[in-house]
């Protein structure tokens, strides 16, 4: 040994605080602070802490006592990977704990100190008792009342000279460390409940070697029930959806279900509130407000603007909440608006877009386009919902027919039907644009003549050479169209006549397909819309693409790049959902330079804004 004459051998489940205090004492130093100063070791505790593994003090102890190295490294807490981030974690065994939970002061169990050391739970702020002995921890010196810093304590003795092992032993009686007189009276009560339950769970895991009682559920459930009773008696005009909205983000599912069931059972929207404008104290996040009125994101934003809901800040989380002096009346108005959009009183007279599409044997997209073209009179358009009168649907069915119904009837592709419509004698119902659905007059359908014409076309299709049939079979096996497969063979497999394939070309084709994938397949693998991938990666030239007969291919290697980019950068809409603020506010924060972002030039006029998360 060069610098230290003694290195403490760890006891069972001893804390690094105890190891350092004992080492400093037996080496003749006044305290750990004095020892660090004499050895020239940094004493900074934020964001780095000398109780962490692979820090200078831990490395010094291991080098001074090589025979104890493995035991010492098991005692010290593991160093986090990203220590400068807010909310960084340390590892205690296999458990992740926030570094903010590490105590700066010395809390001790008198019975542990009589054994000559302190245990790991006494280093963390969410422990107020010793799980080994089930006694209350000593927070301050019984003699002088001083709260000792762990780095400046002399052995296990207070600076006044009092031996903390002689402190009074007080049996521990579990008490709730959360004050919850009312759910709405506490800013972001769901987060408070989640933090409390998280700390209770960590207590149980950190104290696993000892037999301690589990979290007293009955006591906590009674606390929640009392808070719900107070709120139901105070805010009598609030609908039940507002009470439920607070519990959306509570992670404990049994507790969440208990609260929601209790609210639905005991809620009575009658009488008057205890005082005028009592709802003024309630602040709801965007997600809570959305659940309260039962609307989508767009409708909730419209509701905020129309009802003059005022934004307010939750200082603890730096997130935005929404409040109103007469929140009960405003929420009721929002619910009435939603009911009017649903037009439940006319449900028998109207059909939804999907129901109408099924009746007319077409797609919802074609139905929406037909509504825009004026085919269905009296259609009511609500919040992203179409209500089509049943009379208009029946009238349409008598006079018109969608191209999809005819193609299904004769089992031919829809594009083929549109191309052969004049030869089949079909009459268009209106002057159709390129992207609009094909709608024909029903009286122009002559089924026998159309069937005879299509049957005459089938022999021409069957008179194919064996090579062409082989090409068609291979295209079905590879889930590609024949033109796409033909073009791949000609361009990328050095095959000038794909209709005369040889086995060597088959191997070359499989090799090319193994290194490329379609954009549609990539969207399924990445679980994201194909239009988003096209806008973000193809138009911005981040990824090179290969277009073959209107089918877009990309290299397999590009999938990792796309996945990493999607995780790192979010669109303004995604960022607004994550941050629970409006998209306009996200763009405003970008313009002010408060959010990291990049611009992708997807078009000459409007570049795409991506927020770095």
Coordinates of C-alpha atoms in Angstrom, one line a residue:
X1 CA 0.0 0.0 0.0
X2 CA 1.3 3.4 -0.9
X3 CA -1.4 6.0 0.0
X4 CA -3.6 4.1 2.5
X5 CA -2.6 1.9 5.4
X6 CA -6.1 0.4 5.7
X7 CA -8.9 -0.4 3.3
X8 CA -12.2 -1.6 4.9
X9 CA -13.4 -5.1 4.0
X10 CA -17.1 -4.8 2.9
X11 CA -19.8 -6.3 5.2
X12 CA -22.9 -8.0 3.9
X13 CA -25.0 -5.4 2.0
X14 CA -22.8 -2.5 3.2
X15 CA -23.3 0.8 1.6
X16 CA -20.4 2.7 -0.2
X17 CA -21.0 5.6 2.3
X18 CA -20.1 3.2 5.2
X19 CA -17.0 1.8 3.4
X20 CA -15.6 5.3 2.8
X21 CA -16.4 6.5 6.3
X22 CA -14.7 3.5 7.9
X23 CA -11.7 3.8 5.5
X24 CA -11.2 7.5 6.4
X25 CA -11.5 6.8 10.1
X26 CA -8.9 3.9 10.3
X27 CA -6.5 5.8 8.1
X28 CA -6.4 8.7 10.6
X29 CA -8.5 11.2 8.5
X30 CA -11.1 13.4 10.2
X31 CA -13.7 12.5 7.6
X32 CA -14.2 11.5 3.9
X33 CA -13.9 15.2 2.8
X34 CA -10.5 15.5 4.5
X35 CA -9.4 12.2 3.0
X36 CA -10.3 13.3 -0.5
X37 CA -8.5 16.6 -0.1
X38 CA -5.3 14.9 1.2
X39 CA -5.4 12.3 -1.7
X40 CA -6.1 15.0 -4.3
X41 CA -9.4 13.5 -5.4
X42 CA -12.2 15.7 -6.8
X43 CA -15.1 16.0 -4.3
X44 CA -17.7 17.2 -6.7
X45 CA -21.0 15.4 -6.2
X46 CA -23.0 16.9 -9.1
X47 CA -23.3 15.4 -11.6
X48 CA -20.5 12.9 -10.7
X49 CA -20.5 11.3 -7.2
X50 CA -17.5 9.6 -5.4
X51 CA -19.8 6.7 -4.4
X52 CA -20.0 5.6 -8.0
X53 CA -18.0 2.7 -9.5
X54 CA -15.0 3.6 -11.8
X55 CA -14.6 7.0 -10.1
X56 CA -11.1 8.0 -8.8
X57 CA -11.8 7.0 -5.2
X58 CA -13.2 3.6 -6.0
X59 CA -10.3 2.9 -8.3
X60 CA -7.8 4.0 -5.6
X61 CA -9.3 1.6 -3.0
X62 CA -9.2 -1.2 -5.5
X63 CA -5.5 -0.5 -6.4
X64 CA -4.6 -0.3 -2.7
X65 CA -6.2 -3.6 -1.9
X66 CA -6.2 -5.8 -5.0
X67 CA -7.5 -8.8 -3.0
X68 CA -10.7 -6.9 -2.2
X69 CA -11.2 -5.4 -5.7
X70 CA -14.1 -7.6 -6.7
X71 CA -15.9 -7.2 -3.3
X72 CA -15.4 -3.4 -3.4
X73 CA -16.7 -3.0 -7.0
X74 CA -19.9 -4.9 -6.0
X75 CA -20.5 -2.4 -3.2
X76 CA -20.1 0.8 -5.2
X77 CA -22.9 2.0 -7.5
X78 CA -22.5 1.5 -11.2
X79 CA -21.6 4.6 -13.2
X80 CA -24.4 5.8 -15.6
X81 CA -23.8 5.9 -19.4
X82 CA -25.0 9.5 -19.8
X83 CA -24.3 11.3 -16.6
X84 CA -25.0 14.9 -17.8
X85 CA -28.6 14.3 -18.8
X86 CA -31.5 15.4 -16.6
X87 CA -32.8 12.5 -14.6
X88 CA -29.7 10.3 -15.1
X89 CA -29.7 6.9 -13.4
X90 CA -27.3 4.8 -11.4
X91 CA -27.5 1.0 -11.1
X92 CA -27.8 -0.5 -7.6
X93 CA -27.4 -4.2 -8.4
X94 CA -29.8 -4.7 -11.3
X95 CA -32.1 -1.9 -10.3
X96 CA -32.1 1.5 -12.0
X97 CA -32.4 4.4 -9.5
X98 CA -32.3 8.1 -10.2
X99 CA -29.1 9.7 -9.0
X100 CA -31.2 12.5 -7.4
X101 CA -32.3 9.8 -4.9
X102 CA -28.8 9.6 -3.4
X103 CA -28.7 11.3 0.0
X104 CA -26.2 14.1 0.8
X105 CA -26.9 13.8 4.5
X106 CA -26.2 10.9 6.8
X107 CA -29.3 8.9 7.9
X108 CA -28.5 5.9 10.1
X109 CA -30.0 3.0 11.9
X110 CA -28.6 2.7 15.5
X111 CA -28.8 -1.1 15.4
X112 CA -26.7 -1.2 12.1
X113 CA -24.1 1.2 13.6
X114 CA -23.7 -1.1 16.6
X115 CA -22.7 -3.8 14.2
X116 CA -20.1 -1.4 12.8
X117 CA -21.6 -0.3 9.4
X118 CA -24.6 1.1 7.6
X119 CA -26.6 -0.6 4.8
X120 CA -27.4 0.4 1.2
X121 CA -31.1 1.5 1.7
X122 CA -29.9 4.2 4.2
X123 CA -28.1 6.0 1.2
X124 CA -31.4 6.7 -0.6
X125 CA -33.9 9.5 0.1
X126 CA -37.0 7.3 -0.4
X127 CA -36.1 5.2 2.7
X128 CA -37.1 6.5 6.1
X129 CA -36.6 3.2 7.9
X130 CA -34.1 0.3 8.1
X131 CA -35.6 -2.8 6.4
X132 CA -33.1 -5.0 8.3
X133 CA -34.4 -4.0 11.7
X134 CA -37.6 -2.2 10.9
X135 CA -36.7 0.9 12.9
X136 CA -36.9 4.6 12.1
X137 CA -33.7 6.1 10.7
X138 CA -31.9 8.8 12.7
X139 CA -32.0 11.9 10.6
X140 CA -30.4 14.4 13.1
X141 CA -28.2 14.2 16.1
X142 CA -30.2 13.6 19.3
X143 CA -27.7 15.6 21.3
X144 CA -27.3 18.8 19.2
X145 CA -29.9 18.5 16.5
X146 CA -27.4 18.8 13.7
X147 CA -28.1 17.2 10.3
X148 CA -24.7 15.7 9.3
X149 CA -23.3 15.7 5.8
X150 CA -22.1 12.1 5.1
X151 CA -18.7 13.4 3.8
X152 CA -18.0 15.5 6.9
X153 CA -19.0 13.0 9.6
X154 CA -16.2 11.7 11.8
X155 CA -16.6 7.9 11.8
X156 CA -20.2 7.3 12.9
X157 CA -20.0 10.1 15.4
X158 CA -21.7 13.5 15.1
X159 CA -19.5 16.6 14.9
X160 CA -20.5 17.4 18.5
X161 CA -19.0 14.1 19.7
X162 CA -22.2 12.1 20.1
X163 CA -22.0 8.4 19.0
X164 CA -25.0 7.9 16.7
X165 CA -25.0 4.2 17.5
X166 CA -26.4 5.3 20.9
X167 CA -29.4 7.0 19.5
X168 CA -32.8 5.9 20.6
X169 CA -34.3 3.0 18.7
X170 CA -37.8 3.9 17.5
X171 CA -39.9 1.1 16.0
X172 CA -41.0 1.9 12.5
X173 CA -44.7 2.3 11.7
X174 CA -45.5 2.6 8.0
X175 CA -47.0 6.0 7.1
X176 CA -47.9 7.3 3.7
X177 CA -45.4 9.8 2.4
X178 CA -48.0 11.4 0.1
X179 CA -50.5 14.2 0.9
X180 CA -53.6 14.0 -1.2
X181 CA -56.5 15.9 0.2
X182 CA -58.0 16.3 -3.3
X183 CA -57.0 15.1 -6.8
X184 CA -57.6 18.5 -8.4
X185 CA -56.0 20.5 -5.6
X186 CA -52.6 18.9 -6.3
X187 CA -50.9 20.0 -9.6
X188 CA -50.5 17.0 -11.8
X189 CA -51.8 14.5 -9.2
X190 CA -51.3 11.5 -11.5
X191 CA -47.5 12.2 -11.7
X192 CA -47.4 12.5 -7.9
X193 CA -49.2 9.1 -7.5
X194 CA -46.8 7.5 -10.1
X195 CA -43.7 8.9 -8.2
X196 CA -45.0 7.6 -4.9
X197 CA -45.8 4.1 -6.3
X198 CA -42.4 4.0 -8.1
X199 CA -40.6 4.8 -4.8
X200 CA -42.6 2.1 -3.0
X201 CA -41.7 -0.4 -5.7
X202 CA -38.0 0.6 -5.4
X203 CA -38.2 0.2 -1.6
X204 CA -39.4 -3.4 -2.0
X205 CA -36.8 -4.3 -4.6
X206 CA -33.8 -2.6 -2.7
X207 CA -34.9 -4.4 0.5
X208 CA -35.4 -7.8 -1.1
X209 CA -32.9 -9.6 1.2
X210 CA -35.0 -8.6 4.2
X211 CA -38.6 -9.6 5.0
X212 CA -40.6 -6.4 5.0
X213 CA -44.2 -5.8 4.5
X214 CA -45.4 -5.0 1.0
X215 CA -46.9 -1.6 0.3
X216 CA -50.1 -1.3 2.5
X217 CA -52.6 -1.2 -0.4
X218 CA -55.6 -0.7 1.9
X219 CA -54.1 2.4 3.4
X220 CA -53.3 4.0 0.0
X221 CA -56.6 3.0 -1.5
X222 CA -58.4 4.6 1.4
X223 CA -56.4 7.8 0.8
X224 CA -57.5 7.8 -2.9
X225 CA -61.1 7.1 -2.0
X226 CA -61.2 10.0 0.5
X227 CA -59.7 12.4 -2.1
X228 CA -62.3 11.2 -4.7
X229 CA -65.1 11.8 -2.2
X230 CA -63.9 15.4 -1.6
X231 CA -63.7 16.1 -5.3
X232 CA -67.2 14.6 -6.0
X233 CA -68.7 16.7 -3.2
X234 CA -66.9 19.9 -4.3
X235 CA -67.2 19.9 -8.1
X236 CA -70.7 18.7 -8.4
X237 CA -71.4 20.0 -11.9
X238 CA -68.3 18.4 -13.6
X239 CA -69.1 15.4 -15.8
X240 CA -67.6 12.1 -14.9
X241 CA -65.2 12.2 -17.9
X242 CA -63.3 15.1 -16.3
X243 CA -62.8 13.1 -13.1
X244 CA -61.6 10.1 -15.2
X245 CA -59.2 12.1 -17.2
X246 CA -56.8 12.5 -14.3
X247 CA -56.3 8.7 -14.1
X248 CA -55.3 8.3 -17.7
X249 CA -51.6 8.4 -17.0
X250 CA -51.6 6.5 -13.7
X251 CA -49.4 3.5 -14.4
X252 CA -50.8 1.2 -11.7
X253 CA -53.7 -0.6 -13.6
X254 CA -55.5 -1.9 -10.5
X255 CA -55.4 1.5 -8.8
X256 CA -56.6 3.2 -12.0
X257 CA -59.5 0.8 -12.5
X258 CA -60.4 1.2 -8.8
X259 CA -60.6 5.0 -9.1
X260 CA -62.6 4.9 -12.4
X261 CA -65.1 2.3 -11.1
X262 CA -65.6 4.3 -7.9
X263 CA -66.2 7.5 -9.9
X264 CA -68.7 6.0 -12.2
X265 CA -70.5 4.4 -9.3
X266 CA -70.7 7.5 -7.1
X267 CA -70.9 10.3 -9.6
X268 CA -74.1 12.3 -9.5
X269 CA -74.2 15.4 -11.7
X270 CA -76.7 17.4 -9.7
X271 CA -76.9 20.3 -7.3
X272 CA -74.6 23.2 -7.3
X273 CA -70.9 23.6 -6.5
X274 CA -69.7 24.6 -3.0
X275 CA -68.7 28.1 -4.2
X276 CA -68.9 30.1 -7.4
X277 CA -66.2 29.6 -10.0
X278 CA -64.6 26.7 -8.0
X279 CA -63.5 25.1 -11.3
X280 CA -61.0 28.0 -11.7
X281 CA -58.5 26.0 -9.7
X282 CA -58.6 23.0 -12.0
X283 CA -55.9 22.7 -14.7
X284 CA -56.1 19.8 -17.3
X285 CA -53.4 18.7 -19.6
X286 CA -54.2 18.5 -23.3
X287 CA -54.7 14.7 -23.1
X288 CA -57.0 15.1 -20.1
X289 CA -59.0 17.8 -21.8
X290 CA -59.3 15.6 -24.9
X291 CA -60.7 12.7 -22.8
X292 CA -63.0 15.1 -20.9
X293 CA -64.8 16.2 -24.1
X294 CA -64.4 12.8 -25.9
X295 CA -62.9 14.4 -29.0
X296 CA -59.9 13.9 -31.3
X297 CA -56.8 16.1 -31.4
X298 CA -58.1 18.5 -34.1
X299 CA -61.5 18.9 -32.4
X300 CA -59.9 19.5 -29.1
X301 CA -57.7 22.3 -30.5
X302 CA -60.8 23.8 -32.1
X303 CA -62.6 23.5 -28.8
X304 CA -59.7 25.4 -27.0
X305 CA -59.9 28.2 -29.4
X306 CA -63.7 28.5 -29.6
X307 CA -64.3 28.3 -25.8
X308 CA -61.3 30.6 -24.9
X309 CA -59.6 28.0 -22.7
X310 CA -56.6 29.7 -21.1
X311 CA -53.2 27.9 -21.1
X312 CA -51.4 27.6 -17.8
X313 CA -48.0 26.2 -16.9
X314 CA -47.3 23.3 -14.5
X315 CA -44.0 24.7 -13.0
X316 CA -43.0 21.3 -11.6
X317 CA -43.0 19.6 -15.0
X318 CA -42.7 22.7 -17.3
X319 CA -45.8 21.5 -19.2
X320 CA -48.9 23.3 -20.3
X321 CA -52.3 22.8 -18.7
X322 CA -55.7 24.4 -19.6
X323 CA -58.1 26.1 -17.2
X324 CA -61.4 28.1 -17.3
X325 CA -63.4 29.9 -14.5
X326 CA -66.5 27.9 -15.5
X327 CA -64.9 24.6 -16.6
X328 CA -68.0 22.6 -15.8
X329 CA -70.2 24.6 -18.2
X330 CA -67.5 24.7 -20.8
X331 CA -67.0 20.9 -20.7
X332 CA -70.8 20.3 -20.9
X333 CA -70.9 22.5 -24.0
X334 CA -68.1 20.5 -25.5
X335 CA -69.9 17.3 -24.9
X336 CA -73.1 18.7 -26.4
X337 CA -71.1 19.7 -29.5
X338 CA -69.8 16.1 -29.8
X339 CA -73.3 14.7 -29.4
X340 CA -74.5 17.0 -32.1
X341 CA -71.8 15.9 -34.4
X342 CA -72.7 12.3 -33.8
X343 CA -76.4 13.1 -34.5
X344 CA -77.5 10.2 -32.4
X345 CA -81.2 11.3 -32.7
X346 CA -81.0 10.7 -36.5
X347 CA -79.0 7.5 -36.4
X348 CA -81.7 5.5 -38.2
X349 CA -81.9 8.1 -41.0
X350 CA -78.1 8.4 -41.7
X351 CA -75.3 6.0 -42.5
X352 CA -71.6 6.4 -41.9
X353 CA -69.1 6.5 -44.7
X354 CA -68.0 2.9 -44.1
X355 CA -71.5 1.6 -44.0
X356 CA -72.4 3.4 -47.3
X357 CA -69.3 2.1 -48.9
X358 CA -70.2 -1.5 -48.0
X359 CA -73.7 -1.0 -49.4
X360 CA -72.4 0.4 -52.7
X361 CA -69.5 -2.1 -52.9
X362 CA -66.7 0.5 -53.0
X363 CA -64.1 2.0 -50.8
X364 CA -64.5 4.8 -48.3
X365 CA -62.0 6.9 -50.3
X366 CA -64.2 6.7 -53.4
X367 CA -67.3 7.5 -51.3
X368 CA -65.6 10.6 -49.9
X369 CA -64.7 11.7 -53.4
X370 CA -68.3 11.1 -54.6
X371 CA -69.6 13.2 -51.7
X372 CA -67.3 16.0 -52.8
X373 CA -68.6 15.7 -56.4
X374 CA -72.1 16.3 -55.1
X375 CA -73.7 12.8 -55.6
X376 CA -75.2 12.5 -52.1
X377 CA -77.5 15.4 -51.2
X378 CA -78.0 16.3 -47.6
X379 CA -74.7 14.8 -46.3
X380 CA -73.7 16.1 -42.9
X381 CA -69.9 16.5 -42.3
X382 CA -69.0 16.4 -38.6
X383 CA -65.6 16.2 -36.9
X384 CA -63.9 14.1 -39.6
X385 CA -67.1 12.1 -39.9
X386 CA -69.6 11.8 -42.8
X387 CA -73.3 11.2 -42.2
X388 CA -75.0 10.3 -45.5
X389 CA -78.8 10.2 -45.7
X390 CA -80.1 6.7 -46.4
X391 CA -82.5 8.1 -49.0
X392 CA -79.5 9.5 -51.0
X393 CA -77.8 6.1 -50.9
X394 CA -80.8 4.3 -52.3
X395 CA -81.3 6.9 -55.0
X396 CA -77.7 6.6 -56.0
X397 CA -77.9 2.8 -56.2
X398 CA -80.9 3.0 -58.5
X399 CA -79.2 5.4 -61.0
X400 CA -75.4 4.9 -60.7
X401 CA -72.8 2.2 -60.1
X402 CA -69.2 2.4 -59.0
X403 CA -66.5 0.8 -61.2
X404 CA -65.4 -1.4 -58.2
X405 CA -68.8 -3.1 -58.2
X406 CA -68.5 -4.0 -61.9
X407 CA -64.9 -5.2 -61.6
X408 CA -65.8 -7.5 -58.7
X409 CA -68.8 -8.8 -60.7
X410 CA -66.6 -9.8 -63.7
X411 CA -63.4 -10.5 -61.7
X412 CA -61.2 -8.2 -63.8
X413 CA -58.8 -5.5 -62.6
X414 CA -60.3 -2.0 -62.0
X415 CA -57.8 -0.3 -64.2
X416 CA -58.6 -2.7 -67.0
X417 CA -62.3 -1.9 -66.6
X418 CA -61.7 1.8 -66.8
X419 CA -59.6 1.3 -70.0
X420 CA -62.3 -0.9 -71.6
X421 CA -65.3 1.1 -70.4
X422 CA -66.1 2.6 -73.9
X423 CA -65.8 -0.9 -75.5
X424 CA -68.1 -2.3 -72.9
X425 CA -70.7 0.3 -73.6
X426 CA -70.5 2.0 -70.2
X427 CA -71.5 5.7 -69.9
X428 CA -69.8 8.0 -67.4
X429 CA -72.1 9.7 -64.9
X430 CA -70.0 12.9 -65.0
X431 CA -66.9 14.4 -66.5
X432 CA -64.3 12.6 -64.5
X433 CA -60.9 14.0 -63.5
X434 CA -57.8 11.8 -63.3
X435 CA -57.8 11.1 -59.6
X436 CA -61.6 10.9 -59.2
X437 CA -63.6 7.6 -59.0
X438 CA -65.2 6.2 -62.1
X439 CA -69.0 6.2 -61.7
X440 CA -71.3 4.9 -64.5
X441 CA -75.0 5.1 -65.3
X442 CA -76.5 1.8 -64.2
X443 CA -78.9 1.6 -67.2
X444 CA -75.8 1.6 -69.5
X445 CA -74.8 -1.9 -68.1
X446 CA -75.7 -4.6 -70.6
X447 CA -74.5 -7.7 -68.7
X448 CA -74.8 -10.4 -71.5
X449 CA -73.0 -8.2 -74.0
X450 CA -70.3 -7.2 -71.5
X451 CA -69.8 -10.9 -70.4
X452 CA -69.5 -12.0 -74.1
X453 CA -66.9 -9.3 -74.9
X454 CA -64.8 -10.2 -71.8
X455 CA -64.9 -13.9 -72.6
X456 CA -63.6 -13.2 -76.1
X457 CA -60.5 -11.6 -74.6
X458 CA -59.6 -14.5 -72.4
X459 CA -58.3 -16.9 -75.1
X460 CA -55.9 -14.2 -76.2
X461 CA -54.5 -14.1 -72.7
X462 CA -54.2 -17.9 -72.6
X463 CA -52.2 -18.1 -75.8
X464 CA -48.8 -17.4 -74.0
X465 CA -45.5 -19.2 -74.6
X466 CA -44.2 -21.5 -71.8
X467 CA -41.5 -19.0 -71.1
X468 CA -44.1 -16.2 -70.5
X469 CA -46.1 -18.5 -68.3
X470 CA -42.9 -19.3 -66.3
X471 CA -42.3 -15.6 -65.9
X472 CA -45.9 -15.1 -64.7
X473 CA -45.6 -17.9 -62.2
X474 CA -42.3 -16.6 -60.9
X475 CA -43.8 -13.1 -60.5
X476 CA -46.6 -14.5 -58.3
X477 CA -44.0 -16.4 -56.2
X478 CA -42.0 -13.2 -55.6
X479 CA -45.2 -11.1 -55.0
X480 CA -44.3 -8.8 -58.0
X481 CA -46.1 -7.8 -61.1
X482 CA -44.9 -9.2 -64.4
X483 CA -43.8 -5.8 -65.8
X484 CA -41.7 -5.1 -62.6
X485 CA -40.1 -8.5 -62.7
X486 CA -39.4 -8.1 -66.5
X487 CA -37.7 -4.7 -66.0
X488 CA -35.6 -6.0 -63.1
X489 CA -34.3 -8.9 -65.2
X490 CA -33.5 -6.6 -68.1
X491 CA -31.9 -3.8 -66.2
X492 CA -30.2 -5.4 -63.2
X493 CA -29.7 -9.0 -64.1
X494 CA -28.1 -8.6 -67.6
X495 CA -31.0 -10.4 -69.2
X496 CA -31.9 -9.0 -72.6
X497 CA -34.7 -11.4 -73.2
X498 CA -36.4 -12.2 -69.9
X499 CA -39.1 -14.3 -71.7
X500 CA -36.3 -16.9 -72.3
X501 CA -35.0 -17.4 -68.7
X502 CA -32.2 -19.7 -67.7
X503 CA -31.4 -20.9 -64.1
X504 CA -28.3 -18.6 -63.8
X505 CA -30.5 -15.6 -64.2
X506 CA -32.8 -16.9 -61.4
X507 CA -29.9 -16.9 -59.0
X508 CA -28.8 -13.4 -60.0
X509 CA -32.4 -12.2 -59.6
X510 CA -32.7 -13.6 -56.1
X511 CA -29.4 -12.0 -55.1
X512 CA -30.7 -8.6 -56.3
X513 CA -34.0 -8.9 -54.5
X514 CA -32.2 -10.0 -51.3
X515 CA -30.3 -6.6 -51.3
X516 CA -33.3 -4.5 -52.1
X517 CA -36.9 -4.1 -50.8
X518 CA -39.9 -2.1 -51.8
X519 CA -40.9 1.1 -50.0
X520 CA -44.2 -0.5 -49.0
X521 CA -42.4 -3.4 -47.3
X522 CA -40.1 -0.9 -45.6
X523 CA -43.1 0.9 -44.2
X524 CA -44.5 -2.3 -42.7
X525 CA -41.1 -3.2 -41.1
X526 CA -40.7 0.3 -39.6
X527 CA -44.4 0.5 -38.7
X528 CA -44.9 3.9 -40.3
X529 CA -47.0 5.3 -43.2
X530 CA -45.5 4.9 -46.7
X531 CA -46.2 8.6 -47.5
X532 CA -44.2 9.7 -44.4
X533 CA -41.2 7.6 -45.6
X534 CA -41.5 9.0 -49.1
X535 CA -41.7 12.6 -47.9
X536 CA -38.9 12.4 -45.3
X537 CA -36.4 10.2 -47.1
X538 CA -37.0 10.1 -50.8
X539 CA -38.0 13.7 -51.6
X540 CA -35.2 15.0 -49.3
X541 CA -32.7 12.7 -51.1
X542 CA -31.6 11.2 -47.7
X543 CA -32.1 7.7 -49.3
X544 CA -31.4 6.7 -52.8
X545 CA -34.4 5.0 -54.5
X546 CA -34.9 2.9 -57.6
X547 CA -38.2 3.3 -59.5
X548 CA -39.3 0.3 -61.6
X549 CA -42.7 0.5 -63.3
X550 CA -44.1 2.8 -60.5
X551 CA -42.8 0.5 -57.8
X552 CA -40.2 2.2 -55.5
X553 CA -37.2 0.1 -54.3
X554 CA -34.6 1.0 -51.7
X555 CA -31.4 -0.8 -50.5
X556 CA -31.7 -3.0 -47.4
X557 CA -28.9 -1.1 -45.8
X558 CA -31.1 2.0 -45.8
X559 CA -33.5 0.5 -43.3
X560 CA -31.1 1.0 -40.3
X561 CA -30.5 4.6 -41.4
X562 CA -34.3 5.3 -41.7
X563 CA -35.0 3.6 -38.3
X564 CA -32.4 5.7 -36.5
X565 CA -33.6 8.9 -38.2
X566 CA -37.2 8.2 -37.2
X567 CA -36.3 7.7 -33.6
X568 CA -34.1 10.8 -33.4
X569 CA -36.3 13.2 -35.3
X570 CA -40.0 13.8 -34.9
X571 CA -42.4 15.8 -37.1
X572 CA -44.1 18.8 -35.7
X573 CA -47.3 16.8 -35.3
X574 CA -45.6 14.0 -33.4
X575 CA -43.7 16.5 -31.2
X576 CA -46.9 18.3 -30.3
X577 CA -48.5 15.0 -29.2
X578 CA -45.4 14.1 -27.1
X579 CA -45.2 17.5 -25.5
X580 CA -49.0 17.9 -25.2
X581 CA -48.9 21.3 -26.9
X582 CA -50.3 22.6 -30.1
X583 CA -48.5 22.3 -33.4
X584 CA -48.4 26.1 -33.7
X585 CA -46.7 26.4 -30.4
X586 CA -44.1 23.8 -31.5
X587 CA -43.3 25.9 -34.6
X588 CA -43.1 29.1 -32.5
X589 CA -40.6 27.4 -30.1
X590 CA -38.6 26.4 -33.2
X591 CA -38.6 29.9 -34.5
X592 CA -37.4 31.2 -31.0
X593 CA -34.6 28.6 -31.1
X594 CA -35.8 26.8 -27.9
X595 CA -36.2 23.4 -29.7
X596 CA -33.4 21.7 -31.6
X597 CA -34.5 21.0 -35.2
X598 CA -33.5 20.4 -38.7
X599 CA -35.0 21.4 -42.1
X600 CA -35.5 18.9 -44.9
X601 CA -35.9 20.5 -48.3
X602 CA -38.7 18.3 -49.6
X603 CA -40.0 21.1 -51.8
X604 CA -38.8 24.4 -53.0
X605 CA -41.5 26.4 -51.1
X606 CA -42.1 24.6 -47.8
X607 CA -39.2 22.8 -46.1
X608 CA -40.1 20.0 -43.6
X609 CA -39.4 20.8 -40.0
X610 CA -38.2 17.9 -37.8
X611 CA -37.7 18.3 -34.0
X612 CA -34.7 16.6 -32.5
X613 CA -35.8 14.5 -29.5

